[in-house]
PDB file of C-alpha atoms in Angstrom:
ATOM      1  CA  PHE A   1      67.535   8.708  -1.855  1.00 45.00           C
ATOM      2  CA  GLY A   2      65.454  10.042   0.945  1.00 50.00           C
ATOM      3  CA  LYS A   3      63.327   7.790   3.109  1.00 58.00           C
ATOM      4  CA  SER A   4      60.259   8.549   1.012  1.00 57.00           C
ATOM      5  CA  ALA A   5      61.925   7.058  -2.077  1.00 55.00           C
ATOM      6  CA  HIS A   6      62.199   3.751  -0.263  1.00 59.00           C
ATOM      7  CA  GLN A   7      58.428   3.673   0.272  1.00 63.00           C
ATOM      8  CA  TRP A   8      57.547   3.657  -3.455  1.00 65.00           C
ATOM      9  CA  HIS A   9      56.069   0.164  -3.191  1.00 62.00           C
ATOM     10  CA  LYS A  10      53.277   1.495  -0.981  1.00 67.00           C
ATOM     11  CA  GLU A  11      52.218   3.825  -3.788  1.00 65.00           C
ATOM     12  CA  LEU A  12      51.695   0.833  -6.087  1.00 70.00           C
ATOM     13  CA  SER A  13      49.104  -0.943  -3.966  1.00 70.00           C
ATOM     14  CA  HIS A  14      46.756  -1.061  -6.971  1.00 72.00           C
ATOM     15  CA  LEU A  15      49.306  -3.005  -9.021  1.00 71.00           C
ATOM     16  CA  GLU A  16      48.245  -6.429  -7.760  1.00 73.00           C
ATOM     17  CA  ASP A  17      44.572  -5.678  -8.474  1.00 72.00           C
ATOM     18  CA  ALA A  18      45.433  -4.521 -11.983  1.00 71.00           C
ATOM     19  CA  HIS A  19      47.528  -7.629 -12.566  1.00 69.00           C
ATOM     20  CA  ARG A  20      44.726  -9.859 -11.322  1.00 71.00           C
ATOM     21  CA  LEU A  21      42.075  -8.134 -13.436  1.00 70.00           C
ATOM     22  CA  PHE A  22      43.944  -7.454 -16.669  1.00 73.00           C
ATOM     23  CA  ASN A  23      44.333 -10.067 -19.354  1.00 77.00           C
ATOM     24  CA  ALA A  24      44.993  -8.457 -22.748  1.00 77.00           C
ATOM     25  CA  LYS A  25      43.674 -11.355 -24.807  1.00 81.00           C
ATOM     26  CA  GLN A  26      40.512 -11.601 -22.717  1.00 85.00           C
ATOM     27  CA  VAL A  27      39.906  -7.833 -22.897  1.00 86.00           C
ATOM     28  CA  ASP A  28      40.252  -7.888 -26.693  1.00 87.00           C
ATOM     29  CA  GLU A  29      37.860 -10.841 -26.963  1.00 91.00           C
ATOM     30  CA  GLN A  30      35.294  -9.214 -24.683  1.00 92.00           C
ATOM     31  CA  LEU A  31      35.393  -5.933 -26.623  1.00 94.00           C
ATOM     32  CA  VAL A  32      34.786  -7.846 -29.871  1.00 95.00           C
ATOM     33  CA  GLU A  33      31.909  -9.747 -28.223  1.00 96.00           C
ATOM     34  CA  LEU A  34      30.431  -6.469 -26.959  1.00 95.00           C
ATOM     35  CA  ARG A  35      30.538  -5.045 -30.501  1.00 95.00           C
ATOM     36  CA  ARG A  36      28.757  -8.170 -31.780  1.00 96.00           C
ATOM     37  CA  ASP A  37      26.090  -7.945 -29.073  1.00 95.00           C
ATOM     38  CA  ILE A  38      25.413  -4.303 -29.898  1.00 93.00           C
ATOM     39  CA  ALA A  39      25.158  -5.125 -33.612  1.00 92.00           C
ATOM     40  CA  ARG A  40      22.705  -7.946 -32.817  1.00 93.00           C
ATOM     41  CA  LEU A  41      20.616  -5.619 -30.684  1.00 90.00           C
ATOM     42  CA  GLU A  42      20.534  -3.053 -33.482  1.00 90.00           C
ATOM     43  CA  LEU A  43      19.318  -5.772 -35.869  1.00 89.00           C
ATOM     44  CA  ASP A  44      16.655  -6.836 -33.368  1.00 86.00           C
ATOM     45  CA  LEU A  45      15.397  -3.269 -33.118  1.00 84.00           C
ATOM     46  CA  ARG A  46      15.275  -2.983 -36.904  1.00 83.00           C
ATOM     47  CA  GLY A  47      13.304  -6.238 -37.001  1.00 80.00           C
ATOM     48  CA  ILE A  48      10.808  -4.893 -34.498  1.00 75.00           C
ATOM     49  CA  GLY A  49      10.659  -1.690 -36.518  1.00 65.00           C
ATOM     50  CA  GLY A  50       9.458  -3.721 -39.491  1.00 53.00           C
ATOM     51  CA  MET A  51       6.494  -4.920 -37.446  1.00 49.00           C
ATOM     52  CA  THR A  52       5.050  -1.480 -36.817  1.00 50.00           C
ATOM     53  CA  TYR A  53       1.550  -0.635 -37.858  1.00 49.00           C
ATOM     54  CA  SER A  54       0.293   2.667 -39.155  1.00 53.00           C
ATOM     55  CA  GLU A  55      -2.063   4.753 -37.052  1.00 55.00           C
ATOM     56  CA  THR A  56      -4.942   3.955 -39.388  1.00 61.00           C
ATOM     57  CA  GLU A  57      -4.297   0.209 -39.009  1.00 55.00           C
ATOM     58  CA  VAL A  58      -4.256   0.533 -35.215  1.00 50.00           C
ATOM     59  CA  GLU A  59      -7.422   2.675 -35.186  1.00 60.00           C
ATOM     60  CA  SER A  60      -9.114   0.224 -37.532  1.00 62.00           C
ATOM     61  CA  ALA A  61      -8.098  -2.636 -35.244  1.00 54.00           C
ATOM     62  CA  ILE A  62      -9.490  -0.761 -32.230  1.00 56.00           C
ATOM     63  CA  GLN A  63     -12.805  -0.222 -34.017  1.00 62.00           C
ATOM     64  CA  HIS A  64     -12.997  -3.862 -35.043  1.00 61.00           C
ATOM     65  CA  SER A  65     -11.903  -5.080 -31.590  1.00 59.00           C
ATOM     66  CA  ASN A  66      -8.715  -6.709 -32.876  1.00 58.00           C
ATOM     67  CA  ARG A  67      -7.001  -6.674 -29.515  1.00 64.00           C
ATOM     68  CA  THR A  68      -3.983  -8.711 -30.678  1.00 66.00           C
ATOM     69  CA  LEU A  69      -2.934  -6.122 -33.242  1.00 58.00           C
ATOM     70  CA  VAL A  70      -3.320  -3.277 -30.730  1.00 62.00           C
ATOM     71  CA  ASP A  71      -1.392  -5.127 -28.015  1.00 71.00           C
ATOM     72  CA  THR A  72       1.363  -6.104 -30.437  1.00 70.00           C
ATOM     73  CA  SER A  73       1.724  -2.550 -31.676  1.00 72.00           C
ATOM     74  CA  LYS A  74       1.881  -1.152 -28.135  1.00 77.00           C
ATOM     75  CA  ALA A  75       4.331  -3.831 -27.024  1.00 77.00           C
ATOM     76  CA  ASN A  76       6.584  -3.239 -30.028  1.00 77.00           C
ATOM     77  CA  SER A  77       6.516   0.492 -29.429  1.00 79.00           C
ATOM     78  CA  ALA A  78       7.351   0.101 -25.732  1.00 81.00           C
ATOM     79  CA  PHE A  79      10.085  -2.448 -26.499  1.00 82.00           C
ATOM     80  CA  ARG A  80      11.632  -0.158 -29.120  1.00 84.00           C
ATOM     81  CA  GLN A  81      11.552   2.776 -26.740  1.00 86.00           C
ATOM     82  CA  VAL A  82      13.105   0.972 -23.763  1.00 88.00           C
ATOM     83  CA  VAL A  83      15.650  -1.064 -25.699  1.00 86.00           C
ATOM     84  CA  GLY A  84      16.499   1.952 -27.856  1.00 88.00           C
ATOM     85  CA  LYS A  85      17.497   3.905 -24.737  1.00 91.00           C
ATOM     86  CA  PHE A  86      19.516   0.937 -23.500  1.00 92.00           C
ATOM     87  CA  LEU A  87      21.199   0.609 -26.893  1.00 91.00           C
ATOM     88  CA  GLY A  88      22.185   4.282 -26.840  1.00 92.00           C
ATOM     89  CA  HIS A  89      23.705   3.824 -23.392  1.00 93.00           C
ATOM     90  CA  ALA A  90      25.465   0.599 -24.442  1.00 93.00           C
ATOM     91  CA  ILE A  91      26.979   2.266 -27.515  1.00 93.00           C
ATOM     92  CA  HIS A  92      28.247   5.147 -25.361  1.00 94.00           C
ATOM     93  CA  GLU A  93      29.792   2.742 -22.833  1.00 94.00           C
ATOM     94  CA  GLN A  94      31.338   0.654 -25.614  1.00 94.00           C
ATOM     95  CA  ARG A  95      32.987   3.770 -27.056  1.00 94.00           C
ATOM     96  CA  LEU A  96      34.403   4.618 -23.627  1.00 95.00           C
ATOM     97  CA  LEU A  97      35.765   1.100 -23.167  1.00 93.00           C
ATOM     98  CA  ASN A  98      37.352   1.215 -26.618  1.00 93.00           C
ATOM     99  CA  GLN A  99      38.943   4.595 -25.828  1.00 94.00           C
ATOM    100  CA  TRP A 100      40.326   3.326 -22.518  1.00 91.00           C
ATOM    101  CA  HIS A 101      41.655   0.217 -24.197  1.00 90.00           C
ATOM    102  CA  GLU A 102      43.347   2.318 -26.893  1.00 91.00           C
ATOM    103  CA  ILE A 103      44.848   4.608 -24.243  1.00 91.00           C
ATOM    104  CA  PHE A 104      46.116   1.612 -22.275  1.00 87.00           C
ATOM    105  CA  THR A 105      47.598   0.076 -25.428  1.00 87.00           C
ATOM    106  CA  GLU A 106      49.330   3.366 -26.301  1.00 90.00           C
ATOM    107  CA  ARG A 107      50.702   3.727 -22.776  1.00 88.00           C
ATOM    108  CA  PHE A 108      51.985   0.159 -22.780  1.00 85.00           C
ATOM    109  CA  SER A 109      53.670   0.867 -26.127  1.00 88.00           C
ATOM    110  CA  GLU A 110      55.353   3.926 -24.599  1.00 90.00           C
ATOM    111  CA  VAL A 111      56.508   1.939 -21.559  1.00 86.00           C
ATOM    112  CA  ALA A 112      57.673  -0.917 -23.780  1.00 86.00           C
ATOM    113  CA  ALA A 113      59.672   1.512 -25.924  1.00 88.00           C
ATOM    114  CA  TYR A 114      61.157   3.145 -22.809  1.00 87.00           C
ATOM    115  CA  LEU A 115      62.147  -0.229 -21.353  1.00 84.00           C
ATOM    116  CA  ALA A 116      63.264  -1.506 -24.796  1.00 87.00           C
ATOM    117  CA  LEU A 117      60.798  -4.410 -24.701  1.00 85.00           C
ATOM    118  CA  ASP A 118      59.859  -6.459 -27.738  1.00 87.00           C
ATOM    119  CA  GLN A 119      56.052  -6.179 -27.707  1.00 82.00           C
ATOM    120  CA  SER A 120      55.671  -9.295 -29.826  1.00 84.00           C
ATOM    121  CA  GLN A 121      57.466 -11.287 -27.125  1.00 86.00           C
ATOM    122  CA  TYR A 122      56.608  -9.360 -23.953  1.00 85.00           C
ATOM    123  CA  THR A 123      52.976  -8.542 -23.189  1.00 84.00           C
ATOM    124  CA  ALA A 124      51.318  -6.158 -20.763  1.00 84.00           C
ATOM    125  CA  ASP A 125      50.286  -9.208 -18.719  1.00 84.00           C
ATOM    126  CA  GLN A 126      53.931 -10.164 -18.297  1.00 87.00           C
ATOM    127  CA  LEU A 127      54.862  -6.591 -17.391  1.00 85.00           C
ATOM    128  CA  PHE A 128      52.210  -6.536 -14.651  1.00 82.00           C
ATOM    129  CA  SER A 129      53.427  -9.899 -13.408  1.00 85.00           C
ATOM    130  CA  ASP A 130      57.068  -8.815 -13.352  1.00 87.00           C
ATOM    131  CA  LEU A 131      56.261  -5.516 -11.625  1.00 83.00           C
ATOM    132  CA  CYS A 132      54.238  -7.362  -8.970  1.00 83.00           C
ATOM    133  CA  LYS A 133      57.080  -9.811  -8.423  1.00 87.00           C
ATOM    134  CA  PHE A 134      59.618  -6.979  -8.212  1.00 85.00           C
ATOM    135  CA  ARG A 135      57.431  -5.123  -5.711  1.00 81.00           C
ATOM    136  CA  GLU A 136      56.994  -8.273  -3.625  1.00 84.00           C
ATOM    137  CA  LEU A 137      60.744  -9.008  -3.596  1.00 86.00           C
ATOM    138  CA  TYR A 138      61.525  -5.383  -2.765  1.00 81.00           C
ATOM    139  CA  GLN A 139      59.145  -5.504   0.199  1.00 79.00           C
ATOM    140  CA  GLN A 140      60.661  -8.775   1.420  1.00 84.00           C
ATOM    141  CA  THR A 141      64.169  -7.346   1.124  1.00 84.00           C
ATOM    142  CA  SER A 142      63.131  -4.177   2.943  1.00 75.00           C
ATOM    143  CA  LEU A 143      61.604  -6.217   5.771  1.00 75.00           C
ATOM    144  CA  CYS A 144      64.687  -8.444   6.013  1.00 79.00           C
ATOM    145  CA  LYS A 145      66.940  -5.395   6.054  1.00 72.00           C
ATOM    146  CA  LEU A 146      64.760  -3.756   8.691  1.00 65.00           C
ATOM    147  CA  GLY A 147      64.817  -6.960  10.759  1.00 67.00           C
ATOM    148  CA  THR A 148      68.610  -7.105  10.525  1.00 67.00           C
ATOM    149  CA  VAL A 149      68.933  -3.474  11.600  1.00 57.00           C
ATOM    150  CA  LEU A 150      66.566  -4.002  14.531  1.00 59.00           C
ATOM    151  CA  SER A 151      68.325  -7.168  15.694  1.00 61.00           C
ATOM    152  CA  LYS A 152      71.785  -5.534  15.831  1.00 61.00           C
ATOM    153  CA  PRO A 153      72.723  -4.430  19.323  1.00 59.00           C
ATOM    154  CA  SER A 154      72.844  -0.686  19.666  1.00 56.00           C
ATOM    155  CA  LYS A 155      76.155   0.876  20.617  1.00 57.00           C
ATOM    156  CA  SER A 156      76.014   2.880  23.762  1.00 52.00           C
ATOM    157  CA  LEU A 157      77.777   6.199  23.970  1.00 52.00           C
ATOM    158  CA  SER A 158      79.434   5.748  27.342  1.00 48.00           C
TER     159      SER A 158
END
């Protein structure tokens, strides 16, 4: 190996962050909760949609000075418009998160197959943990080896 091969651990600086942030069970639970929240929001918007008033009802309310009906109609319309945009954005983001999660799951399956891991016994969390530990031990060994090399007296060529 060349010297650059011995510096591989520096290329994996993001590994500890990924290990700290990734918890497969928690990610699955949060994606399910996100789907539920989006479904609830869709139901809320449908509920508000049921409270709409026709143009003739609003015009009649304006003529008869029924301010409550006019305000409610305007508020419902504004709410539907703003929350509808947010819902569209949330659905798009949820799809992206689901795609990334599927990609990660597929990649872990490929790595697990390559390393001959039993996925029912060995999770991605454990893989991150083991890789971090291996990286840490490799760095310690490299530093110890470097310290040993530096502490040896150099032979003079006299």
